[in-house]
PDB file of C-alpha atoms and ligand atoms in Angstrom:
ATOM      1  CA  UNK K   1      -8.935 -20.997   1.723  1.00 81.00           C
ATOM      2  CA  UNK K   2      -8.613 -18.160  -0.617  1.00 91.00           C
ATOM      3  CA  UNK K   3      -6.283 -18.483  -4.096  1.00 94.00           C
ATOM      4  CA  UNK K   4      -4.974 -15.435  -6.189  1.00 93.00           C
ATOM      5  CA  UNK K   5      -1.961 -14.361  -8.565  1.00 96.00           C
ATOM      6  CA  UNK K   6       0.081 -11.313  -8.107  1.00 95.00           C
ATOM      7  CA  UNK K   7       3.252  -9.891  -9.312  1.00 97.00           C
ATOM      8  CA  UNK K   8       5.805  -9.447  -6.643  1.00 97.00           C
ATOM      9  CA  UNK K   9       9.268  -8.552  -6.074  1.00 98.00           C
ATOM     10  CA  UNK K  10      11.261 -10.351  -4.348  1.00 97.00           C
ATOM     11  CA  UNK K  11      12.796  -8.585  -0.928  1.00 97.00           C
ATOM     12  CA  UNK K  12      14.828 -11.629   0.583  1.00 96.00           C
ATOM     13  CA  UNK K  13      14.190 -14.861   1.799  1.00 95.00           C
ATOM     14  CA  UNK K  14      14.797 -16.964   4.865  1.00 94.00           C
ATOM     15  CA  UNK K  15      15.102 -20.073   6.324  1.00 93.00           C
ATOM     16  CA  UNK K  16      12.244 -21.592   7.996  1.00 93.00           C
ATOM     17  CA  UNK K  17      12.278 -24.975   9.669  1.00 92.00           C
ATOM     18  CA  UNK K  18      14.102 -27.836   8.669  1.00 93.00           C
ATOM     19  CA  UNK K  19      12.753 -27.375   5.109  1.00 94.00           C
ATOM     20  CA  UNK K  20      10.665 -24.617   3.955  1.00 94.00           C
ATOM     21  CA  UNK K  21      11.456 -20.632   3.697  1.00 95.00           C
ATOM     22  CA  UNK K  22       9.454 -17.432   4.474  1.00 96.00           C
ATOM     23  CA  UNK K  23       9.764 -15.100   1.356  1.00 97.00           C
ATOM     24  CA  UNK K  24       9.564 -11.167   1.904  1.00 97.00           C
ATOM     25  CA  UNK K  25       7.281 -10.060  -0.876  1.00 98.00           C
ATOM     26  CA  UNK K  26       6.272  -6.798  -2.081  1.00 98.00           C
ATOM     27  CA  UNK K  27       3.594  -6.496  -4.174  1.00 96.00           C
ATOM     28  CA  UNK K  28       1.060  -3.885  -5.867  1.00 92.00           C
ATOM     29  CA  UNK K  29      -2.442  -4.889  -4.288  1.00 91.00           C
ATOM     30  CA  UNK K  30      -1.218  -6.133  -0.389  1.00 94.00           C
ATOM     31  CA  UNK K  31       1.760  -4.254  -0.225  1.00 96.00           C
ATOM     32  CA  UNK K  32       4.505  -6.045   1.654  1.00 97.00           C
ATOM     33  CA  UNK K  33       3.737  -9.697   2.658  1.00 97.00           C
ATOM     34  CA  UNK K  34       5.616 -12.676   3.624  1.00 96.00           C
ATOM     35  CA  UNK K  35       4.660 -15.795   2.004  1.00 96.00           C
ATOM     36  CA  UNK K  36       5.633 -19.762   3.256  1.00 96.00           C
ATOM     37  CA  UNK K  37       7.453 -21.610   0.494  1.00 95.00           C
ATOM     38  CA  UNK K  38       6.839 -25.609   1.462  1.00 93.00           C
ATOM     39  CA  UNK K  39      10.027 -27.275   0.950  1.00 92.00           C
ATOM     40  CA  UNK K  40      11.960 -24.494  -0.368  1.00 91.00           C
ATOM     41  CA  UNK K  41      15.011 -25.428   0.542  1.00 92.00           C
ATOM     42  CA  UNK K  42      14.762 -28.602  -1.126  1.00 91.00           C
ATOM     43  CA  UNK K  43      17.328 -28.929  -4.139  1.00 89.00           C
ATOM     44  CA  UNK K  44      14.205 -30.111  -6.291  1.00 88.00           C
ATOM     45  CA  UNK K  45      12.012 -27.217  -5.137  1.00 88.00           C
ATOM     46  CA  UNK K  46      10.041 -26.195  -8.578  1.00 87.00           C
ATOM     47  CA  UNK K  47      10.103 -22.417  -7.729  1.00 86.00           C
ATOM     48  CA  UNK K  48      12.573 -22.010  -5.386  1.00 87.00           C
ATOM     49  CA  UNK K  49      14.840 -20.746  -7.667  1.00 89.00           C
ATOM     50  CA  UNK K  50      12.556 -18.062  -8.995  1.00 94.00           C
ATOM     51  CA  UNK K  51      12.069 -16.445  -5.632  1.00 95.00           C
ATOM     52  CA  UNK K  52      15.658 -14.352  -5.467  1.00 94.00           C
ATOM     53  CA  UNK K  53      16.061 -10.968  -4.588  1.00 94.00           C
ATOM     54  CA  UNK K  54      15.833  -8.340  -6.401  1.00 95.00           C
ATOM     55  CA  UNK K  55      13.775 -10.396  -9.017  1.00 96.00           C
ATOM     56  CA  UNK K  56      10.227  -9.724 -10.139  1.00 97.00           C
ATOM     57  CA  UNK K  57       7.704 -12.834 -10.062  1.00 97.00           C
ATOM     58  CA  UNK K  58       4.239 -14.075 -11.227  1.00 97.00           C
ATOM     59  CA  UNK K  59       3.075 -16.042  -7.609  1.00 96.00           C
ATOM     60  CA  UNK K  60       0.118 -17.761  -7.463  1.00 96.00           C
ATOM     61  CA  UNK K  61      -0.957 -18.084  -3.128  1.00 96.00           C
ATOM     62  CA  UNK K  62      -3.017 -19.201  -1.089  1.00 96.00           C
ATOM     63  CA  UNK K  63      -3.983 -17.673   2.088  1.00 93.00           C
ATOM     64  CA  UNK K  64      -5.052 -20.329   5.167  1.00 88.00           C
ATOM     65  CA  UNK K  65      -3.787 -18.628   8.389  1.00 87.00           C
ATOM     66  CA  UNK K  66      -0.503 -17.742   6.682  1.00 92.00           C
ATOM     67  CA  UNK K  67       0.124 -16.986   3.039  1.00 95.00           C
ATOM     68  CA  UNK K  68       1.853 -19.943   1.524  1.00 96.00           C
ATOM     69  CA  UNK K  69       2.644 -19.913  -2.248  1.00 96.00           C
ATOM     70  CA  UNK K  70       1.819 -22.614  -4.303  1.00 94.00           C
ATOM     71  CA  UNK K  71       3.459 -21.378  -7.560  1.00 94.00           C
ATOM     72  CA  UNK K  72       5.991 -18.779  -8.977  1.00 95.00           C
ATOM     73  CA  UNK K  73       7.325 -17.738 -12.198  1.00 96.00           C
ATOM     74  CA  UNK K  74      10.310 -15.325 -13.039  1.00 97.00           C
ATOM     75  CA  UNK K  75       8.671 -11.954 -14.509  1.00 97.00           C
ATOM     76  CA  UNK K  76      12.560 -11.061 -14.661  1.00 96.00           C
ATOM     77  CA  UNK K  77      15.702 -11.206 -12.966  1.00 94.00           C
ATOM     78  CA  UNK K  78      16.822  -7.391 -14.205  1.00 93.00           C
ATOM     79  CA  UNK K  79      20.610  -9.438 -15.818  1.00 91.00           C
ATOM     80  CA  UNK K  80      21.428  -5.843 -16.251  1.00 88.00           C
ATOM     81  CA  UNK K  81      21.795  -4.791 -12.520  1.00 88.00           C
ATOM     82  CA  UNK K  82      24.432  -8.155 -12.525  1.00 84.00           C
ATOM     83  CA  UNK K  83      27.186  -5.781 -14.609  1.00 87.00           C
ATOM     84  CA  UNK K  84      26.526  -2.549 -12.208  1.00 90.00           C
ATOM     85  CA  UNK K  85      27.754  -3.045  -8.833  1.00 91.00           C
ATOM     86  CA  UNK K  86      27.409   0.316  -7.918  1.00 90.00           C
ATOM     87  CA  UNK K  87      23.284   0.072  -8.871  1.00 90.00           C
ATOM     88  CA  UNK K  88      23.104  -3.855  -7.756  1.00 92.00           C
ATOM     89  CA  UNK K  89      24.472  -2.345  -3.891  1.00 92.00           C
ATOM     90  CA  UNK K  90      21.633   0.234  -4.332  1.00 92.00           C
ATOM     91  CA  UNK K  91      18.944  -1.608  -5.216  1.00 94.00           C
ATOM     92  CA  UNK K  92      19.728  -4.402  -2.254  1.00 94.00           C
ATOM     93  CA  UNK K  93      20.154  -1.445   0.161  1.00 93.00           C
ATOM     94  CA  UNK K  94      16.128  -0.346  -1.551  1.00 95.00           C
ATOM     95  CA  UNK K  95      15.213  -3.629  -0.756  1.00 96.00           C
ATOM     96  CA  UNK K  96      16.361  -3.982   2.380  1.00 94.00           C
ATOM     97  CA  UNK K  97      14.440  -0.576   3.573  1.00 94.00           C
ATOM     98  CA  UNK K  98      11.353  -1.688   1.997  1.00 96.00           C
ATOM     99  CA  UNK K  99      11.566  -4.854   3.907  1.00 95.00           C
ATOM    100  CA  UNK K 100      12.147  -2.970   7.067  1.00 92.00           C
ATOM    101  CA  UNK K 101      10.269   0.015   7.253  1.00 90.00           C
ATOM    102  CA  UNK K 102       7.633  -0.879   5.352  1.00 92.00           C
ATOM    103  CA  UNK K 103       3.711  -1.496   7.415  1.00 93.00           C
ATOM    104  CA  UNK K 104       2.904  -5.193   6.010  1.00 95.00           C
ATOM    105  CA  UNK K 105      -0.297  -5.170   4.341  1.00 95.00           C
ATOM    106  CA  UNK K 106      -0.415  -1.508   3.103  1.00 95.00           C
ATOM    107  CA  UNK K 107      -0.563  -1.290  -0.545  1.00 95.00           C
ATOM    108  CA  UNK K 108       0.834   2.031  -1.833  1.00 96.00           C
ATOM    109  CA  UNK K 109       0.549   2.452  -5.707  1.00 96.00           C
ATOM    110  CA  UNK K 110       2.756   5.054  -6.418  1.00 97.00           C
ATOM    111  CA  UNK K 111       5.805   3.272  -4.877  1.00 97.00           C
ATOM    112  CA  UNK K 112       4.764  -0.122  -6.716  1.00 97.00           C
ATOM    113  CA  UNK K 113       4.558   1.671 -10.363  1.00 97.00           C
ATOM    114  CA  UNK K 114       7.757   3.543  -9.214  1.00 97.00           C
ATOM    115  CA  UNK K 115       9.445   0.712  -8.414  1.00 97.00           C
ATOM    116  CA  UNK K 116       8.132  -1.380 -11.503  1.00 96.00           C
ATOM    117  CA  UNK K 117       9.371   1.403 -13.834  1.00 96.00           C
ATOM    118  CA  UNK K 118      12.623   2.318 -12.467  1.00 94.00           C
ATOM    119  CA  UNK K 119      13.168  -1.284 -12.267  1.00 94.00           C
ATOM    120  CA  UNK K 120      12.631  -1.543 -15.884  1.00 92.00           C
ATOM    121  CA  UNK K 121      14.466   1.786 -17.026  1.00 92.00           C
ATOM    122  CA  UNK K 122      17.662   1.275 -15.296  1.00 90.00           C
ATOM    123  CA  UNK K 123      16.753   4.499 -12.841  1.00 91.00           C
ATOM    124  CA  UNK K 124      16.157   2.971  -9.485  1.00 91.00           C
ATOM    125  CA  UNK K 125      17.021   6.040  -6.995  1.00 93.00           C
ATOM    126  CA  UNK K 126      16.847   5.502  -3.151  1.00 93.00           C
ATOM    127  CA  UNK K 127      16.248   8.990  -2.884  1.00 93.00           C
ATOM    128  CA  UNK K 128      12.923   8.753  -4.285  1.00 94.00           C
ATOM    129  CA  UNK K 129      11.676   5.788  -3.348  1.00 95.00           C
ATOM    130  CA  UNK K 130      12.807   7.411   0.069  1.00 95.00           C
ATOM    131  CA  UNK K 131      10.388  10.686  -0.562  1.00 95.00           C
ATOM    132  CA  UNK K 132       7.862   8.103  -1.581  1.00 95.00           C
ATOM    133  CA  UNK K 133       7.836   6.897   2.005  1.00 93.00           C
ATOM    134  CA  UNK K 134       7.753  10.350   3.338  1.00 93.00           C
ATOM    135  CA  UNK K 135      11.448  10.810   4.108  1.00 94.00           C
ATOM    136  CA  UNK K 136      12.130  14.008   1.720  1.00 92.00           C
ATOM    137  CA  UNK K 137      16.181  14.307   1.407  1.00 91.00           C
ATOM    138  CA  UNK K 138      15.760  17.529  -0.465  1.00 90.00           C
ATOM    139  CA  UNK K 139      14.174  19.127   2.756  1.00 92.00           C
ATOM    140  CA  UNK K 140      16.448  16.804   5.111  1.00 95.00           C
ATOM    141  CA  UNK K 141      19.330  17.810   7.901  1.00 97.00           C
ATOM    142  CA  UNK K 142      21.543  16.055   9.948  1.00 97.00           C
ATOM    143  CA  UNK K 143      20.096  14.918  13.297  1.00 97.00           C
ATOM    144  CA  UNK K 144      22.730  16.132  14.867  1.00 97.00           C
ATOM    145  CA  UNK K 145      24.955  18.694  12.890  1.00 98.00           C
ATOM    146  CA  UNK K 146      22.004  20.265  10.875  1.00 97.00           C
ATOM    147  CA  UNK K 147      24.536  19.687   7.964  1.00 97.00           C
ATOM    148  CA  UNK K 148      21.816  19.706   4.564  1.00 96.00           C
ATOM    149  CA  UNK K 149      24.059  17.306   2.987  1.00 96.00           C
ATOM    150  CA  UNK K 150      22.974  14.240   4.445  1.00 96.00           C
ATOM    151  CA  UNK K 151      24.745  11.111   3.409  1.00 96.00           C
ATOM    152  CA  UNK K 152      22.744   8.371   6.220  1.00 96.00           C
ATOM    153  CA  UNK K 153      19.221   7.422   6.720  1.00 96.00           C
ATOM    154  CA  UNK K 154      18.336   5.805  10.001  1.00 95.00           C
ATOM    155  CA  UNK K 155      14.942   3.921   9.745  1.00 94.00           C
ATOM    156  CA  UNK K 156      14.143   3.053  12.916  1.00 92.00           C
ATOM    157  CA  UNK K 157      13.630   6.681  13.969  1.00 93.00           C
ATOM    158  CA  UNK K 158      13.148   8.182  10.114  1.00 94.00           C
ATOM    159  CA  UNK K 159      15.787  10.510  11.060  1.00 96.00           C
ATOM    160  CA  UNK K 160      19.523  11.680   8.768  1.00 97.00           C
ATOM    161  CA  UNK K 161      22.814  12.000   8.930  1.00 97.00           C
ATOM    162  CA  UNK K 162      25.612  13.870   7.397  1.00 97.00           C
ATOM    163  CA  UNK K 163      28.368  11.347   6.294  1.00 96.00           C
ATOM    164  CA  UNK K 164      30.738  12.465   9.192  1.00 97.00           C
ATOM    165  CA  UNK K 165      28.116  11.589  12.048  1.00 97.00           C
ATOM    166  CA  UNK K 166      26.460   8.640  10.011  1.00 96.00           C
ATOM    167  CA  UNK K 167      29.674   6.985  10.191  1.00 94.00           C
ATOM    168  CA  UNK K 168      29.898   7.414  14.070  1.00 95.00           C
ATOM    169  CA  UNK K 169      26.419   5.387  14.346  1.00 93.00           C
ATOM    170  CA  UNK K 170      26.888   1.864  15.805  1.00 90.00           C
ATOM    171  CA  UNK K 171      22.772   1.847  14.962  1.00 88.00           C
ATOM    172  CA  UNK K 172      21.933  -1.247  12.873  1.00 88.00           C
ATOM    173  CA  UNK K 173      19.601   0.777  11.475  1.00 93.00           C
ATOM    174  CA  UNK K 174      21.549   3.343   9.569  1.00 94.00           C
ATOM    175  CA  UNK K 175      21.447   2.791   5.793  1.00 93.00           C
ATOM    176  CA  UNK K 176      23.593   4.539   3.613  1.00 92.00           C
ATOM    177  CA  UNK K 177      22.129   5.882   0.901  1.00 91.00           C
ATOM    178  CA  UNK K 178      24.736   7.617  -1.603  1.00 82.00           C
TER     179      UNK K 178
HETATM  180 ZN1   ZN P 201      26.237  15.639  10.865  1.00 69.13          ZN
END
């Protein structure tokens, strides 16, 4: 059984069981992870109510066939992104993509220190953390009218759309991203 801190943010959280919930974590040395939270959905769960998305957390883990965590702390809960819709729908959407197309397990600095500062700074952009994962809207077309103003990603298949054809996809996996 092996015990460590890390800072995470917080991707989303689910049910699991009758009491406890599966976290989706990413963090700066592992990357994206999913960690067990025993009893989470208990009213009187210590750090339940740390672990909300989009917030950033001190965890303390422990890793025993799955990675269950034993501790968590509120870094901070960015109250700013509360008054800006526009950025709060953003930043979810972010989240949602990292927690999707994202490899578990792969740490990738430059997207954690991008993430941490943006965070911080009020700048979070899909578009880069977009290029960060290799999906380059400056040299992107639409998959299917080569239109360069693309207004869709689809991240199943790493693939864009114009805003006329993204709207015609019944793919779960489109994701605007204006
Ligand atoms: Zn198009």
């Amino acid at each position: 059984m092996q015990e460590f801190v890390t800072n995470a943010f917080v991707l989303g959280r689910r049910v699991r069981g009758e009491l406890d919930l599966t976290v989706d974590l990413y963090t700066a040395y592992m990357g994206r992870i999913e960690g067990r939270v025993i009893s989470g959905q208990k009213i009187s769960s210590r750090f339940s109510p740390h672990l909300n998305v989009p917030n950033l957390v001190t965890l303390r883990m422990v890793e025993k066939n799955t990675l269950t965590v034993t501790d968590a702390l509120t870094v901070s809960e960015f109250s700013w992104i509360k008054n800006d819709v526009p950025m709060l729908r953003s930043i979810l959407r972010i989240f949602f993509l990292l927690r999707v197309a994202t490899p578990p397990h792969a740490p990738d600095e430059v997207l954690w220190r991008c993430l941490v500062e943006s965070m911080h700074t009020h700048t979070v952009d899909i578009k880069e953390i977009l290029k960060i994962l290799g999906h380059n809207i400056l040299s992107a077309s639409c998959a299917v009218c080569k239109s360069i103003s693309v207004h869709y990603f689809e991240y199943g298949d790493g693939i864009f759309f114009c805003e006329t054809c993204g709207s015609k996809q019944t793919s779960d996996k489109v994701v605007l991203i204006t």
